[in-house]
CSV table of C-alpha atoms and ligand atoms in Angstrom, one decimal:
chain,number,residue,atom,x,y,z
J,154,UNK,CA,72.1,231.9,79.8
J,155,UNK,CA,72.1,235.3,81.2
J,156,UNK,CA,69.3,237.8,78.8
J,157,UNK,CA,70.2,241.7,78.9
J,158,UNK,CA,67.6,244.3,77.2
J,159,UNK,CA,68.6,247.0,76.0
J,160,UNK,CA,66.2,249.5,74.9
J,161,UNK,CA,66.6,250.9,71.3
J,162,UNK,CA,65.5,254.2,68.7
J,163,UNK,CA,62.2,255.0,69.6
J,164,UNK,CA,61.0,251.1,70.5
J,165,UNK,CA,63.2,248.7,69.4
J,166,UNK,CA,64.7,246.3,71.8
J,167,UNK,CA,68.6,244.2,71.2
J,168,UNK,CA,69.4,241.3,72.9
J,169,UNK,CA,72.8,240.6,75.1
J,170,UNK,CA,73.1,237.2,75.9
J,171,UNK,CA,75.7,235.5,77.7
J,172,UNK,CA,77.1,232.1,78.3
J,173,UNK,CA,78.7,232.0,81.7
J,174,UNK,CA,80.5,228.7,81.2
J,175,UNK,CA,82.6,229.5,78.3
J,176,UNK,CA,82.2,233.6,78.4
J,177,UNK,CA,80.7,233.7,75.4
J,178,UNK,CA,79.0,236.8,74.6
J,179,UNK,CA,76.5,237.8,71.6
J,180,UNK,CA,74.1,240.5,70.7
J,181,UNK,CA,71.0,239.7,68.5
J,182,UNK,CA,69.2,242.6,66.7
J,183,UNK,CA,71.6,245.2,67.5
J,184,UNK,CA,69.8,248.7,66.0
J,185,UNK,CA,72.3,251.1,66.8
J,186,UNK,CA,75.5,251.3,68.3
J,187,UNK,CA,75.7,253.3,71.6
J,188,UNK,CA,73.4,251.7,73.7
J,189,UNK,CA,74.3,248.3,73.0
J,190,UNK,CA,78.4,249.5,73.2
J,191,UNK,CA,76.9,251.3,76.3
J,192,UNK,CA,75.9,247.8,77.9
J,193,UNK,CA,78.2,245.8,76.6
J,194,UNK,CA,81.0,248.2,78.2
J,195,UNK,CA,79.0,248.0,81.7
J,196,UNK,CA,78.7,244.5,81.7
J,197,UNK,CA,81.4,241.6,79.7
J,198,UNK,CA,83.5,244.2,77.5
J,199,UNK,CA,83.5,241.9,74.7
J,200,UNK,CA,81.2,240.5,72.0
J,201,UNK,CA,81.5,237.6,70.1
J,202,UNK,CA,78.8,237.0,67.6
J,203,UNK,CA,76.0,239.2,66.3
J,204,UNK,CA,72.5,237.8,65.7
J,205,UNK,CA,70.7,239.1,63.0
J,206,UNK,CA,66.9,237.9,62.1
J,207,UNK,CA,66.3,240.2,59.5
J,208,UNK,CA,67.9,242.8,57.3
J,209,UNK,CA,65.9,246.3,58.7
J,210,UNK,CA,67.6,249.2,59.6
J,211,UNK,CA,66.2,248.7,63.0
J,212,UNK,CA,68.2,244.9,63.3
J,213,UNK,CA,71.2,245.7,62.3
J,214,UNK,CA,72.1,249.3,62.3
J,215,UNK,CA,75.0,248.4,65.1
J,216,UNK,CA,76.5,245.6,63.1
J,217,UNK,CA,79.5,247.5,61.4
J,218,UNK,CA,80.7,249.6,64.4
J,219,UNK,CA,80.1,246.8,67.0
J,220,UNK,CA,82.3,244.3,64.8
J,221,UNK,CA,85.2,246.5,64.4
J,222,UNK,CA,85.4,247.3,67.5
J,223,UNK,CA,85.1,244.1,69.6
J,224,UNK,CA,86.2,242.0,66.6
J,225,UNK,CA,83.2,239.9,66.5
J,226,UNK,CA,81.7,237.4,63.9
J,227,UNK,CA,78.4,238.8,62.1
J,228,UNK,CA,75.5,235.4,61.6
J,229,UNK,CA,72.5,235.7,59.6
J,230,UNK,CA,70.0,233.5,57.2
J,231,UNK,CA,72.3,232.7,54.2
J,232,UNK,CA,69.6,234.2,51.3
J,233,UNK,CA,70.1,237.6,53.2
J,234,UNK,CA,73.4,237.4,52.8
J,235,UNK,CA,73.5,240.6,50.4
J,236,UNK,CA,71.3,242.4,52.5
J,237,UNK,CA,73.0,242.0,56.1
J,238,UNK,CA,75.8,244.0,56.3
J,239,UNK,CA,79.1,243.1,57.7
J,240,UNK,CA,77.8,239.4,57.2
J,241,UNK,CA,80.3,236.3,58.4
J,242,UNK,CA,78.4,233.3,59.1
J,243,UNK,CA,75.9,232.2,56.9
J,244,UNK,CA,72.7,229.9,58.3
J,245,UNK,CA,71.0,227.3,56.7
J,246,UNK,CA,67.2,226.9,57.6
J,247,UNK,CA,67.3,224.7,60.5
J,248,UNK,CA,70.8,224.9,61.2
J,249,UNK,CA,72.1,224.7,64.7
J,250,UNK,CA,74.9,226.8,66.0
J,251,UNK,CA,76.4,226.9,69.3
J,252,UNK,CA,77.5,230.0,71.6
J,253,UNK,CA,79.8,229.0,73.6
J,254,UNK,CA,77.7,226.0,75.4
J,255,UNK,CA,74.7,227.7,74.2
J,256,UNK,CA,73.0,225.8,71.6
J,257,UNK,CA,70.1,227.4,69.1
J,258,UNK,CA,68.5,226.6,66.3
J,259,UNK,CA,67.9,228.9,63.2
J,260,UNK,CA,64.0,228.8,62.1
J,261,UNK,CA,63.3,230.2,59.0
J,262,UNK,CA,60.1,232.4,59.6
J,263,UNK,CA,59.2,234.2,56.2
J,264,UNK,CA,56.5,236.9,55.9
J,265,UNK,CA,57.4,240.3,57.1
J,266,UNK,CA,60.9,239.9,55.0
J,267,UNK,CA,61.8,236.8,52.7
J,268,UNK,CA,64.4,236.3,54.8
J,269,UNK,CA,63.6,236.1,58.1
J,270,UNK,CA,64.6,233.6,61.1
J,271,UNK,CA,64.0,233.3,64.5
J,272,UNK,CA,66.5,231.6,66.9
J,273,UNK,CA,65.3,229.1,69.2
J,274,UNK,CA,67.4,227.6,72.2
J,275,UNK,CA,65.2,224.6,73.1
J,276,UNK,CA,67.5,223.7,76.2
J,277,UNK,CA,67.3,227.5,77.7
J,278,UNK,CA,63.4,227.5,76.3
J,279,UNK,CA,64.0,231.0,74.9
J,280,UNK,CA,63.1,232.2,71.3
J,281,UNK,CA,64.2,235.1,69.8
J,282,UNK,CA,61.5,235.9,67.0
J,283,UNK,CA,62.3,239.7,65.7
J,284,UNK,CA,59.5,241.2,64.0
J,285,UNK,CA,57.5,237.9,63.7
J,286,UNK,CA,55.7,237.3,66.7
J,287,UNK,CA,55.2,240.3,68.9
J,288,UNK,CA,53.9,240.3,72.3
J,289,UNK,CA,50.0,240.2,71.7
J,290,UNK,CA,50.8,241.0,67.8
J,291,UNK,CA,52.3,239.8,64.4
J,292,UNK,CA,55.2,241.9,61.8
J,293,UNK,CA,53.1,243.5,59.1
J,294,UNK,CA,53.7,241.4,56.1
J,295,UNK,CA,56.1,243.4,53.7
J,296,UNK,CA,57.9,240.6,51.5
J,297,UNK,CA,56.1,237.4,51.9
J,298,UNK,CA,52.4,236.3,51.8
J,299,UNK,CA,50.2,236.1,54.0
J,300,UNK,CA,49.8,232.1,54.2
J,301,UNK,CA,54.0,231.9,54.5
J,302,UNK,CA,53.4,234.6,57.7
J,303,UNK,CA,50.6,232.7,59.1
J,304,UNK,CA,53.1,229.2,58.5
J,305,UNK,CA,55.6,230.8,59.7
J,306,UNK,CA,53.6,232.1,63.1
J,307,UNK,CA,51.8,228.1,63.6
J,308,UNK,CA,55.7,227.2,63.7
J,309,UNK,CA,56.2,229.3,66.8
J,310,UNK,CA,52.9,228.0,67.9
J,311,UNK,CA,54.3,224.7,67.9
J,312,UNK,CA,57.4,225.3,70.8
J,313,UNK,CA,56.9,224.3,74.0
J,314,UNK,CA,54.6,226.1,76.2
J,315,UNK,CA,57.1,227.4,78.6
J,316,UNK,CA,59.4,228.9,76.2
J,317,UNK,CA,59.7,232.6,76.4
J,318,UNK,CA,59.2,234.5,73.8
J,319,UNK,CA,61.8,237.9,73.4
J,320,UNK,CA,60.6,239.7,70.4
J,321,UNK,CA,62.1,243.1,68.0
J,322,UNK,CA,59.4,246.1,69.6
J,323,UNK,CA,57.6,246.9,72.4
J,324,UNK,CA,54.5,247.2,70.5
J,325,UNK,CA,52.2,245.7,73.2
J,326,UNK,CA,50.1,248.9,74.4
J,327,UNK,CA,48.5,249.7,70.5
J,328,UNK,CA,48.4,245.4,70.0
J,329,UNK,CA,46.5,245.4,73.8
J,330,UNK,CA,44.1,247.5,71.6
J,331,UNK,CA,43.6,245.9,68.7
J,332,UNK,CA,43.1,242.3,70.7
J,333,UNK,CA,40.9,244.1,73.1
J,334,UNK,CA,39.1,245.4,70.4
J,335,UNK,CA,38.2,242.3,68.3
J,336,UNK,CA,38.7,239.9,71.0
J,337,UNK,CA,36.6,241.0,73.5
J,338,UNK,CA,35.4,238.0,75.6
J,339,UNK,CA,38.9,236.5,75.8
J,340,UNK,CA,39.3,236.2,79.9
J,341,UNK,CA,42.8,235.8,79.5
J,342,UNK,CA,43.3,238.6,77.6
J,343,UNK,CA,41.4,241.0,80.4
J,344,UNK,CA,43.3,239.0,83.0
J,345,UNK,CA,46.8,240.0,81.2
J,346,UNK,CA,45.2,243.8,80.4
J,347,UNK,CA,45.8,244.6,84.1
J,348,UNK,CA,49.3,242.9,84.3
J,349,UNK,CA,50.4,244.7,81.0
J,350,UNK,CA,49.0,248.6,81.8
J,351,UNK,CA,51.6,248.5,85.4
J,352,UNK,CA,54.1,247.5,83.1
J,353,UNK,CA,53.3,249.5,80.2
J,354,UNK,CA,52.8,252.6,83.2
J,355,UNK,CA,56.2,252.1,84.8
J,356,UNK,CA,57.8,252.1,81.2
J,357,UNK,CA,59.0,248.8,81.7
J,358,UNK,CA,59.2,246.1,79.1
J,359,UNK,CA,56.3,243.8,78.8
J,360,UNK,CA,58.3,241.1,77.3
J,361,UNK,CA,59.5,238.2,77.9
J,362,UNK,CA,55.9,236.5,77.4
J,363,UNK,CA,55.7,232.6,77.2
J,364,UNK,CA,54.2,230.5,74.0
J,365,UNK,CA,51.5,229.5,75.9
J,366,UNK,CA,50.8,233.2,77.2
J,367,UNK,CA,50.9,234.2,73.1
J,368,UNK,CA,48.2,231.2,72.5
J,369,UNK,CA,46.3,232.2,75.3
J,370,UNK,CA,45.4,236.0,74.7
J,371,UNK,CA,47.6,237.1,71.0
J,372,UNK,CA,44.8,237.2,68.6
J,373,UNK,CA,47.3,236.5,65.6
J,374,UNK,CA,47.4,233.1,67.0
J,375,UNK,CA,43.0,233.3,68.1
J,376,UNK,CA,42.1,232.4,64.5
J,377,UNK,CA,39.9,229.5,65.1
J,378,UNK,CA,38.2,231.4,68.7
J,379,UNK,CA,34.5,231.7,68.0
J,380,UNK,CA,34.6,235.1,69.6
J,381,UNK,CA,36.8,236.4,67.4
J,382,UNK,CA,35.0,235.2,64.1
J,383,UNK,CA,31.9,236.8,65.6
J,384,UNK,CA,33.6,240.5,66.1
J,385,UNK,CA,34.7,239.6,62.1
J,386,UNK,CA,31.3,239.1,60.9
J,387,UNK,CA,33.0,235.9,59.6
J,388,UNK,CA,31.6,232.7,61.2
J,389,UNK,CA,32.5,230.3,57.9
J,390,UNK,CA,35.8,232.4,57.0
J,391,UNK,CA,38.9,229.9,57.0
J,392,UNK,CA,41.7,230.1,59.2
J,393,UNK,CA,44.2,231.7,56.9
J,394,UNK,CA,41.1,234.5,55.9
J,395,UNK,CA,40.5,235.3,59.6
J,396,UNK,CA,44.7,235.6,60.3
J,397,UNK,CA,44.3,237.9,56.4
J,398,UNK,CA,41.5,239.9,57.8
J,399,UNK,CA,43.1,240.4,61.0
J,400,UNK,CA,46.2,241.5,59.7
J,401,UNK,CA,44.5,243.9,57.4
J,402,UNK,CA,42.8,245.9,60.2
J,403,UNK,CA,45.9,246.1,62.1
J,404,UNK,CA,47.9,247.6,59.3
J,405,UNK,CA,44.8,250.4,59.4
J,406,UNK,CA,44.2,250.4,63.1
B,32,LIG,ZN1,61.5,244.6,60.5
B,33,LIG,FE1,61.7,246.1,63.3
């Protein structure tokens, strides 16, 4: 599986992925055209499938002009179905789908939209997870609740260690912040600070990040650390009212 950034508006990142075996190619997340017709000419000159994990602007504003010019086959999460434009394939929750040789599955993920899935290829151990789980952060919750967003973040949670996480936005230098912030004592966390600002410096992507990186220093996933609680004022507050609070601070931070 070969994984191609391509940097988007002012911080959105699609996804080219290709299988080598077959020469299968497909885009996830494409926000606008140019750049990702830009890299698609550069590299295969041919597309396939789009990926969608949500209906934003910002996920699918390339879908229209990318399929009618490469001819490709539009997927996304089957209640979306009005909302994804240009939409061919519909996915089930859970349902598997191959590309080329390259096999993921669709997770449903709902909190930021109603509709939103992440796409997980467990052989490859990569996840696509669009604005669900950020690097070091969480998707504001727009459509769903805040127990489905905190479900929906444990079931990332729950992948293998190793897997690599490629996520919607660079968002890491404000969510650095905000973990910094109420997560003060985390030694991981000041261990990746150092790693993150030559990145963040050099204007290169900070992503991929692993599962277990995410565990180790993304406070979204921190609920139950004790120095967390303690930076809350909220020693005897439940998991799903720390994740709340947290998410509530964010939005205002
Ligand atoms: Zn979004
Ligand atoms: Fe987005």
């Amino acid at each position: 599986m070969v994984i191609e950034v391509i940097p988007c508006l002012n911080d959105n990142y699609s996804y080219l992925i290709k299988d080598n075996q077959s020469n299968t190619v497909a885009i996830i997340d494409p926000s606008e055209f140019s750049p990702c017709d830009k890299k698609i000419n550069q590299k295969y000159k041919k597309l396939d499938f789009i990926l969608n994990t949500h209906h934003h602007f910002d996920h699918i504003g390339g879908n229209a002009e990318l399929k009618d010019k490469y001819g490709s086959k539009v997927l996304g999460f089957e209640k979306d179905q009005k909302r994804i434009p240009e939409i061919d394939i519909l996915l089930k929750e859970g349902q598997q789908f191959k590309i080329g040789n390259l096999n993921f599955k669709t997770i449903f993920v709902p909190g930021h939209t109603s509709g939103h899935v992440a796409f997980y290829f467990e052989r490859e151990k990569v996840i696509f997870t669009g604005d669900t789980l950020f690097s070091l952060g969480c998707g504001r919750v727009f459509e769903g609740t805040y127990q489905q967003m905190f479900n929906s973040l444990n079931k990332i949670k729950s992948l293998p260690g190793d897997t690599k996480i490629y996520c919607g936005h660079e968002y890491t230098k404000d969510n650095l912040k905000f973990c910094m912030r109420f997560n003060p004592n985390n030694k991981y966390l000041k261990d990746k600070k150092k790693f993150l600002e030559g990145r963040i410096k050099e204007k290169k992507p900070t992503i991929p990040s692993t599962i277990k990186d995410e565990i180790q220093t993304n406070i979204f996933l921190r609920y139950d650390d004790p120095d967390v609680k303690d930076a809350l004022n909220s020693k005897k507050a439940s998991e799903l009212e720390i994740f709340s609070k947290l998410r509530d601070l964010k939005d205002n931070f």
